[in-house]
Amino acid sequence: MNKPRHPLDKPLRAARSAATGSALGPGYSAANSNTRIHGPRPFTLPQSPAQAPAAPAANLGLNSDRLRLQMVHRLREQGIVDERVLSAMQAVPRHLFVDQGLASRAYEDAALPIGYGQTISQPWVVAHMLSVMCDGRSPVRVLEIGAGCGYQAAVLAQFVPEVHAIERVRGLYEQARLNLAQGRARGRVRLTFGDGMQGLEHRAPFDGIVVAAAGVKIPEALLHQLAVGARLIAPEGTAHQRLILIERTGPSSWHRLELEDVRFVPLRPGTQT
Ligand code: SAH
């Protein structure tokens, strides 16, 4: 007997690239993951005041409103139009979610390392994924897989009343908990330490699901935890990855769309303590 088919089973590039063995392509590291890819080179912006070797982190508090304004301005220039997302990103102090030594770079349009071989996603990636997931919708309960340091969950919590976020690395889960406890998002994000590939069955259905790490395939459990009419956005693939948008169109029907080329850290099963 064949295994039951995945609801979205079809030949995928991801399945072919799995044969290359490496989770990330040559020259790629966790520190430059969770970004959009333009052609063969990672996306970089021309130097702007926000990117110049910046003031010590201690001074950043004073400047961070202005730096965030510049970041939001760049996001608009790069095609982000959802005002909920833009004002959420204006509100959340990204520099408080990274190590003090990197705080001065927090408002560049770049992913940054957060330890444990993981990254905080590039601002454009966060803005784009949330915009696409929420487009034409007002989600009340959203699930994030791969909380990392908690930044994206904090952004979501600015305009979504109930955010659930799962992280599989114990140290990052603890870090996210501390980071989220400081901010205005307090109480709106419920963090779970566990394997997000299973989703969060007892809280389903979700009005949106966002996955911050790339699996060879989008985990089937997540598709079933999506409310009808809701959207999931996730990177998929290994050496070659794409953002995938899935909309649940009925109790047993899903529509799938392939979006941009991206590079994310891998989605891994189980937990790491
Ligand atoms: N959301 C973060 C991005 C973190 S990077 C942000 O705001 O920038 C992706 C995260 O996914 C990593 O922390 C990694 O540990 C986590 N991850 C990978 N596989 C996972 C899984 N199966 N369940 C939960 N988290 C997972």
XYZ file of N, CA, C and O in Angstrom, residues 14-157:
576
model
N 12.267 21.085 -4.523
C 12.876 20.826 -3.229
C 13.302 19.377 -3.107
O 14.351 19.074 -2.558
N 12.477 18.477 -3.618
C 12.788 17.069 -3.502
C 14.072 16.742 -4.260
O 14.884 15.948 -3.815
N 14.261 17.399 -5.408
C 15.483 17.146 -6.177
C 16.708 17.692 -5.455
O 17.700 17.036 -5.330
N 16.586 18.929 -4.913
C 17.772 19.525 -4.322
C 18.157 18.847 -3.007
O 19.260 19.013 -2.533
N 17.236 18.065 -2.445
C 17.567 17.349 -1.223
C 18.756 16.433 -1.450
O 19.519 16.137 -0.539
N 18.938 16.015 -2.706
C 20.018 15.082 -3.016
C 21.397 15.733 -2.866
O 22.396 15.048 -2.763
N 21.452 17.048 -2.841
C 22.751 17.708 -2.728
C 23.322 17.583 -1.322
O 24.495 17.839 -1.108
N 22.491 17.227 -0.371
C 22.998 16.955 0.969
C 23.075 18.187 1.858
O 22.596 18.167 2.961
N 23.634 19.296 1.392
C 23.813 20.471 2.234
C 22.492 21.198 2.442
O 21.744 21.419 1.504
N 22.236 21.587 3.682
C 20.993 22.303 3.956
C 21.049 23.708 3.382
O 20.068 24.236 2.893
N 22.190 24.325 3.449
C 22.356 25.672 2.912
C 23.373 25.565 1.777
O 24.263 24.753 1.810
N 23.246 26.416 0.787
C 24.133 26.340 -0.361
C 25.543 26.810 -0.035
O 25.803 27.286 1.068
N 26.474 26.737 -1.017
C 27.839 27.170 -0.768
C 27.894 28.660 -0.451
O 27.216 29.453 -1.085
N 28.714 29.032 0.517
C 28.849 30.445 0.885
C 27.718 30.944 1.772
O 27.726 32.084 2.212
N 26.737 30.098 2.029
C 25.610 30.533 2.841
C 25.846 30.073 4.271
O 26.315 28.975 4.515
N 25.491 30.911 5.195
C 25.604 30.541 6.598
C 24.324 30.945 7.294
O 23.497 31.652 6.733
N 24.209 30.484 8.534
C 23.016 30.869 9.294
C 22.916 32.384 9.378
O 21.835 32.960 9.343
N 24.084 33.060 9.458
C 24.066 34.512 9.651
C 23.507 35.261 8.446
O 23.060 36.393 8.578
N 23.543 34.652 7.259
C 22.945 35.367 6.120
C 21.712 34.625 5.599
O 21.343 34.744 4.440
N 21.069 33.886 6.483
C 19.833 33.193 6.117
C 18.615 34.048 6.479
O 18.752 35.131 6.993
N 17.437 33.488 6.207
C 16.177 34.188 6.455
C 16.140 35.527 5.713
O 15.759 36.563 6.247
N 16.583 35.450 4.442
C 16.624 36.622 3.573
C 16.022 36.271 2.218
O 15.911 35.109 1.846
N 15.701 37.331 1.487
C 15.295 37.182 0.092
C 16.559 37.028 -0.742
O 17.611 37.561 -0.401
N 16.473 36.346 -1.876
C 17.614 36.225 -2.778
C 17.285 36.919 -4.089
O 16.254 36.670 -4.693
N 18.182 37.818 -4.491
C 18.063 38.450 -5.809
C 19.146 37.859 -6.667
O 20.318 38.162 -6.461
N 18.807 37.034 -7.622
C 19.829 36.425 -8.462
C 20.763 35.622 -7.583
O 20.379 35.152 -6.519
N 22.033 35.476 -7.989
C 22.938 34.606 -7.270
C 23.477 35.209 -5.983
O 24.028 34.520 -5.164
N 23.327 36.540 -5.786
C 23.941 37.177 -4.630
C 22.885 37.557 -3.605
O 21.782 37.918 -3.964
N 23.253 37.536 -2.313
C 22.313 37.986 -1.310
C 21.957 39.448 -1.529
O 22.754 40.206 -2.061
N 20.752 39.819 -1.112
C 20.264 41.176 -1.295
C 20.954 42.122 -0.319
O 20.979 41.887 0.859
N 21.555 43.205 -0.843
C 22.132 44.222 0.049
C 21.661 45.591 -0.403
O 21.376 45.806 -1.570
N 21.597 46.498 0.525
C 21.193 47.865 0.208
C 22.429 48.741 0.136
O 23.420 48.456 0.787
N 22.378 49.843 -0.648
C 23.497 50.777 -0.601
C 23.650 51.321 0.812
O 22.696 51.356 1.574
N 24.852 51.745 1.143
C 25.085 52.301 2.477
C 24.188 53.510 2.718
O 24.039 54.372 1.865
N 23.554 53.553 3.858
C 22.753 54.703 4.238
C 23.209 55.065 5.639
O 23.935 54.302 6.267
N 22.784 56.216 6.150
C 23.204 56.557 7.505
C 22.897 55.442 8.498
O 23.663 55.190 9.410
N 21.785 54.743 8.262
C 21.417 53.680 9.206
C 22.417 52.539 9.169
O 22.507 51.764 10.099
N 23.178 52.428 8.063
C 24.079 51.296 7.936
C 25.535 51.654 8.210
O 26.386 50.792 8.248
N 25.814 52.943 8.338
C 27.189 53.335 8.605
C 27.608 52.730 9.934
O 26.757 52.454 10.778
N 28.936 52.522 10.134
C 29.361 52.003 11.439
C 28.716 52.878 12.506
O 28.961 54.084 12.569
N 27.876 52.302 13.306
C 26.938 53.118 14.051
C 27.400 53.378 15.472
O 28.396 52.850 15.929
N 26.610 54.178 16.112
C 26.891 54.551 17.487
C 26.888 53.319 18.381
O 26.262 52.321 18.053
N 27.586 53.393 19.513
C 27.544 52.264 20.434
C 26.112 51.941 20.823
O 25.262 52.813 20.834
N 25.888 50.664 21.149
C 24.527 50.214 21.450
C 23.873 51.052 22.530
O 22.680 51.303 22.508
N 24.687 51.521 23.475
C 24.130 52.292 24.586
C 23.400 53.536 24.091
O 22.440 53.984 24.704
N 23.869 54.111 22.973
C 23.236 55.321 22.445
C 22.048 55.012 21.550
O 21.334 55.913 21.146
N 21.875 53.754 21.220
C 20.901 53.399 20.207
C 19.486 53.726 20.652
O 18.647 54.086 19.842
N 19.243 53.592 21.946
C 17.915 53.878 22.466
C 17.427 55.236 21.986
O 16.296 55.389 21.552
N 18.323 56.224 22.029
C 17.965 57.585 21.642
C 17.646 57.681 20.160
O 16.772 58.415 19.744
N 18.418 56.935 19.347
C 18.297 57.058 17.897
C 17.334 56.058 17.281
O 17.052 56.140 16.102
N 16.886 55.105 18.048
C 16.253 53.960 17.405
C 14.912 54.313 16.745
O 14.555 53.707 15.751
N 14.200 55.310 17.272
C 12.951 55.698 16.611
C 13.240 56.161 15.188
O 12.550 55.798 14.244
N 14.298 56.971 15.065
C 14.661 57.509 13.740
C 15.146 56.379 12.824
O 14.790 56.310 11.655
N 15.957 55.477 13.381
C 16.465 54.359 12.564
C 15.322 53.453 12.103
O 15.319 52.964 10.985
N 14.354 53.280 12.980
C 13.207 52.436 12.596
C 12.358 53.112 11.532
O 11.832 52.468 10.629
N 12.248 54.428 11.658
C 11.513 55.183 10.646
C 12.178 54.993 9.277
O 11.502 54.787 8.261
N 13.503 55.060 9.266
C 14.243 54.841 8.004
C 14.031 53.417 7.500
O 13.870 53.180 6.307
N 14.038 52.471 8.417
C 13.822 51.072 8.013
C 12.428 50.923 7.381
O 12.280 50.297 6.314
N 11.426 51.532 8.013
C 10.059 51.422 7.495
C 9.952 52.134 6.144
O 9.286 51.644 5.225
N 10.650 53.239 6.015
C 10.674 53.969 4.739
C 11.251 53.062 3.639
O 10.710 52.972 2.535
N 12.342 52.365 3.945
C 12.939 51.453 2.949
C 11.987 50.314 2.612
O 11.880 49.889 1.466
N 11.271 49.824 3.640
C 10.313 48.738 3.384
C 9.228 49.199 2.416
O 8.850 48.460 1.502
N 8.766 50.427 2.607
C 7.777 50.980 1.661
C 8.359 51.024 0.258
O 7.698 50.653 -0.707
N 9.591 51.501 0.156
C 10.241 51.587 -1.168
C 10.380 50.210 -1.803
O 10.427 50.078 -3.011
N 10.487 49.197 -0.962
C 10.622 47.829 -1.468
C 9.268 47.151 -1.647
O 9.211 45.931 -1.782
N 8.193 47.936 -1.602
C 6.897 47.398 -2.002
C 5.990 46.924 -0.890
O 4.930 46.356 -1.150
N 6.377 47.128 0.367
C 5.490 46.731 1.468
C 4.431 47.828 1.644
O 4.779 49.006 1.804
N 3.158 47.440 1.592
C 2.094 48.454 1.649
C 1.134 48.275 2.829
O 0.345 49.173 3.116
N 1.190 47.134 3.499
C 0.233 46.888 4.589
C 0.586 47.776 5.781
O 1.614 47.583 6.441
N -0.297 48.739 6.063
C -0.011 49.719 7.123
C 0.057 49.062 8.507
O 0.754 49.541 9.392
N -0.680 47.966 8.691
C -0.620 47.286 9.998
C 0.781 46.763 10.242
O 1.342 46.872 11.323
N 1.360 46.175 9.193
C 2.700 45.598 9.305
C 3.735 46.709 9.470
O 4.620 46.636 10.323
N 3.589 47.760 8.665
C 4.566 48.856 8.724
C 4.544 49.521 10.095
O 5.587 49.782 10.691
N 3.340 49.772 10.616
C 3.352 50.447 11.923
C 3.786 49.499 13.030
O 4.399 49.941 14.015
N 3.538 48.218 12.882
C 4.053 47.259 13.881
C 5.580 47.257 13.862
O 6.227 47.236 14.915
N 6.165 47.326 12.673
C 7.625 47.301 12.596
C 8.228 48.633 13.055
O 9.352 48.677 13.532
N 7.455 49.684 12.922
C 7.890 50.975 13.478
C 7.885 50.906 15.018
O 8.728 51.506 15.679
N 6.955 50.127 15.563
C 6.782 50.111 17.023
C 7.769 49.192 17.747
O 8.129 49.453 18.892
N 8.200 48.100 17.102
C 8.988 47.104 17.846
C 10.489 47.411 17.752
O 11.042 47.491 16.660
N 11.142 47.590 18.893
C 12.576 47.908 18.895
C 13.429 46.677 18.567
O 13.790 45.902 19.450
N 13.741 46.506 17.284
C 14.445 45.291 16.844
C 15.797 45.147 17.544
O 16.283 44.035 17.742
N 16.428 46.283 17.897
C 17.756 46.187 18.507
C 17.726 45.485 19.863
O 18.743 44.990 20.324
N 16.545 45.427 20.495
C 16.477 44.732 21.783
C 16.356 43.219 21.626
O 16.390 42.488 22.604
N 16.247 42.757 20.392
C 16.095 41.312 20.139
C 17.401 40.673 19.680
O 17.437 39.487 19.407
N 18.449 41.498 19.540
C 19.755 40.938 19.145
C 20.778 41.219 20.235
O 20.548 42.044 21.126
N 21.905 40.543 20.132
C 22.990 40.734 21.073
C 23.432 42.203 21.067
O 23.429 42.846 20.014
N 23.821 42.712 22.233
C 24.241 44.131 22.316
C 25.300 44.495 21.288
O 25.284 45.592 20.744
N 26.207 43.563 21.019
C 27.286 43.826 20.069
C 26.787 44.022 18.643
O 27.502 44.553 17.800
N 25.571 43.578 18.356
C 25.008 43.713 17.000
C 23.916 44.772 16.938
O 23.369 45.054 15.874
N 23.614 45.362 18.090
C 22.459 46.264 18.166
C 22.569 47.408 17.171
O 21.567 47.853 16.601
N 23.794 47.882 16.926
C 23.963 49.026 16.019
C 23.611 48.653 14.578
O 23.414 49.522 13.746
N 23.541 47.356 14.292
C 23.200 46.925 12.925
C 21.745 46.479 12.813
O 21.315 45.976 11.773
N 20.985 46.642 13.890
C 19.643 46.045 13.943
C 18.682 46.609 12.908
O 17.696 45.963 12.567
N 18.955 47.822 12.385
C 18.002 48.415 11.445
C 18.479 48.380 10.001
O 17.900 49.015 9.123
N 19.545 47.609 9.758
C 19.915 47.289 8.375
C 18.884 46.297 7.847
O 18.247 45.584 8.618
N 18.764 46.227 6.521
C 17.835 45.237 5.971
C 18.561 43.896 5.836
O 18.782 43.395 4.745
N 18.953 43.365 6.975
C 19.756 42.137 6.961
C 19.318 41.212 8.081
O 18.829 41.669 9.118
N 19.535 39.909 7.839
C 19.401 38.943 8.920
C 20.653 39.064 9.789
O 21.712 39.459 9.313
N 20.535 38.710 11.054
C 21.689 38.770 11.958
C 21.709 37.501 12.801
O 20.646 36.937 13.094
N 22.917 37.068 13.206
C 22.973 35.850 14.025
C 22.410 36.079 15.433
O 22.586 37.159 16.005
N 21.714 35.068 15.951
C 21.148 35.167 17.311
C 21.662 34.033 18.197
O 21.107 33.763 19.258
N 22.741 33.344 17.736
C 23.277 32.222 18.507
C 22.634 30.913 18.087
O 21.637 30.898 17.346
N 23.249 29.811 18.504
C 22.751 28.459 18.211
C 22.655 28.205 16.699
O 21.852 27.389 16.243
N 23.443 28.947 15.916
C 23.430 28.770 14.465
C 22.153 29.287 13.809
O 21.859 28.934 12.667
N 21.401 30.147 14.497
C 20.126 30.637 13.961
C 20.207 32.141 13.696
O 21.190 32.788 14.062
N 19.173 32.688 13.078
C 19.197 34.110 12.718
C 17.877 34.782 13.042
O 16.831 34.136 13.086
N 17.958 36.095 13.222
C 16.749 36.929 13.218
C 16.513 37.253 11.745
O 17.438 37.612 11.018
N 15.273 37.098 11.284
C 14.983 37.268 9.852
C 15.220 38.703 9.395
O 15.052 39.653 10.167
N 15.563 38.826 8.115
C 15.704 40.135 7.464
C 14.378 40.912 7.597
O 13.303 40.328 7.374
N 14.428 42.200 7.914
C 13.171 42.955 8.053
C 12.236 42.832 6.847
O 11.022 42.665 7.019
N 12.785 42.888 5.638
C 11.901 42.768 4.468
C 11.175 41.419 4.461
O 9.987 41.340 4.112
N 11.882 40.367 4.862
C 11.272 39.031 4.872
C 10.124 38.978 5.879
O 9.038 38.463 5.580
N 10.354 39.548 7.064
C 9.293 39.577 8.082
C 8.087 40.352 7.535
O 6.948 39.876 7.571
N 8.359 41.546 6.998
C 7.272 42.408 6.506
C 6.507 41.731 5.374
O 5.272 41.756 5.340
N 7.236 41.118 4.466
C 6.605 40.484 3.307
C 5.766 39.280 3.724
O 4.615 39.133 3.299
N 6.345 38.427 4.560
C 5.611 37.211 4.958
C 4.326 37.572 5.709
O 3.265 36.996 5.454
N 4.433 38.531 6.626
C 3.234 38.893 7.396
C 2.201 39.579 6.507
O 1.003 39.333 6.638
N 2.669 40.419 5.575
C 1.731 41.100 4.667
C 0.967 40.093 3.814
O -0.250 40.207 3.643
N 1.692 39.125 3.278
C 1.059 38.134 2.401
C 0.079 37.265 3.207
O -1.039 36.992 2.769
N 0.496 36.878 4.406
C -0.362 36.014 5.219
C -1.664 36.733 5.606
O -2.726 36.114 5.652
N -1.560 38.037 5.880
C -2.716 38.794 6.398
C -3.490 39.513 5.310
O -4.488 40.177 5.612
N -3.052 39.430 4.079
C -3.646 40.229 3.005
C -5.166 40.039 2.934
O -5.648 38.906 2.783
N -5.904 41.125 3.073
C -7.370 41.069 2.989
C -8.028 40.377 4.164
O -9.206 40.031 4.106
N -7.293 40.162 5.222
C -7.805 39.427 6.387
C -7.464 40.173 7.671
O -6.513 40.957 7.679
N -8.194 39.867 8.716
C -7.851 40.400 10.045
C -7.732 39.216 10.995
O -8.656 38.926 11.753
N -6.600 38.542 10.948
C -6.461 37.318 11.749
C -6.521 37.608 13.247
O -5.985 38.610 13.714
N -7.185 36.723 13.961
C -7.314 36.885 15.412
C -6.331 35.955 16.121
O -5.757 36.306 17.140
N -6.112 34.772 15.567
C -5.205 33.804 16.201
C -4.208 33.291 15.157
O -4.616 32.698 14.148
N -2.924 33.556 15.431
C -1.887 33.209 14.456
C -0.835 32.329 15.120
O -0.544 32.472 16.311
N -0.273 31.422 14.339
C 0.790 30.539 14.825
C 2.082 30.839 14.078
O 2.095 30.939 12.847
N 3.164 30.989 14.842
C 4.490 31.126 14.232
C 5.333 29.904 14.590
O 5.404 29.528 15.761
N 5.969 29.321 13.583
C 6.895 28.213 13.827
C 8.308 28.776 13.710
O 8.667 29.342 12.669
N 9.108 28.613 14.750
C 10.480 29.123 14.743
C 10.548 30.522 15.309
O 10.857 31.487 14.616
N 10.284 30.643 16.619
C 10.224 31.969 17.254
C 11.594 32.632 17.302
O 11.678 33.859 17.322
N 12.678 31.841 17.348
C 14.017 32.424 17.458
C 14.085 33.335 18.670
O 13.753 32.932 19.789
N 14.467 34.589 18.455
C 14.586 35.549 19.559
C 13.261 36.246 19.852
O 13.179 37.098 20.734
N 12.215 35.939 19.081
C 10.879 36.466 19.385
C 10.489 37.711 18.616
O 9.389 38.240 18.809
N 11.368 38.180 17.708
C 11.088 39.463 17.034
C 9.802 39.415 16.200
O 8.906 40.254 16.353
N 9.702 38.429 15.320
C 8.538 38.380 14.428
C 7.236 38.205 15.218
O 6.203 38.787 14.870
N 7.312 37.431 16.308
C 6.121 37.247 17.153
C 5.714 38.579 17.776
O 4.525 38.900 17.873
N 6.716 39.381 18.175
C 6.420 40.692 18.762
C 5.778 41.607 17.726
O 4.838 42.351 18.044
N 6.261 41.545 16.491
C 5.666 42.363 15.414
C 4.212 41.938 15.197
O 3.299 42.769 15.158
N 4.007 40.650 15.096
C 2.648 40.123 14.893
C 1.710 40.580 16.008
O 0.554 40.945 15.762
N 2.232 40.533 17.225
C 1.381 40.825 18.384
C 0.942 42.289 18.442
O 0.062 42.642 19.228
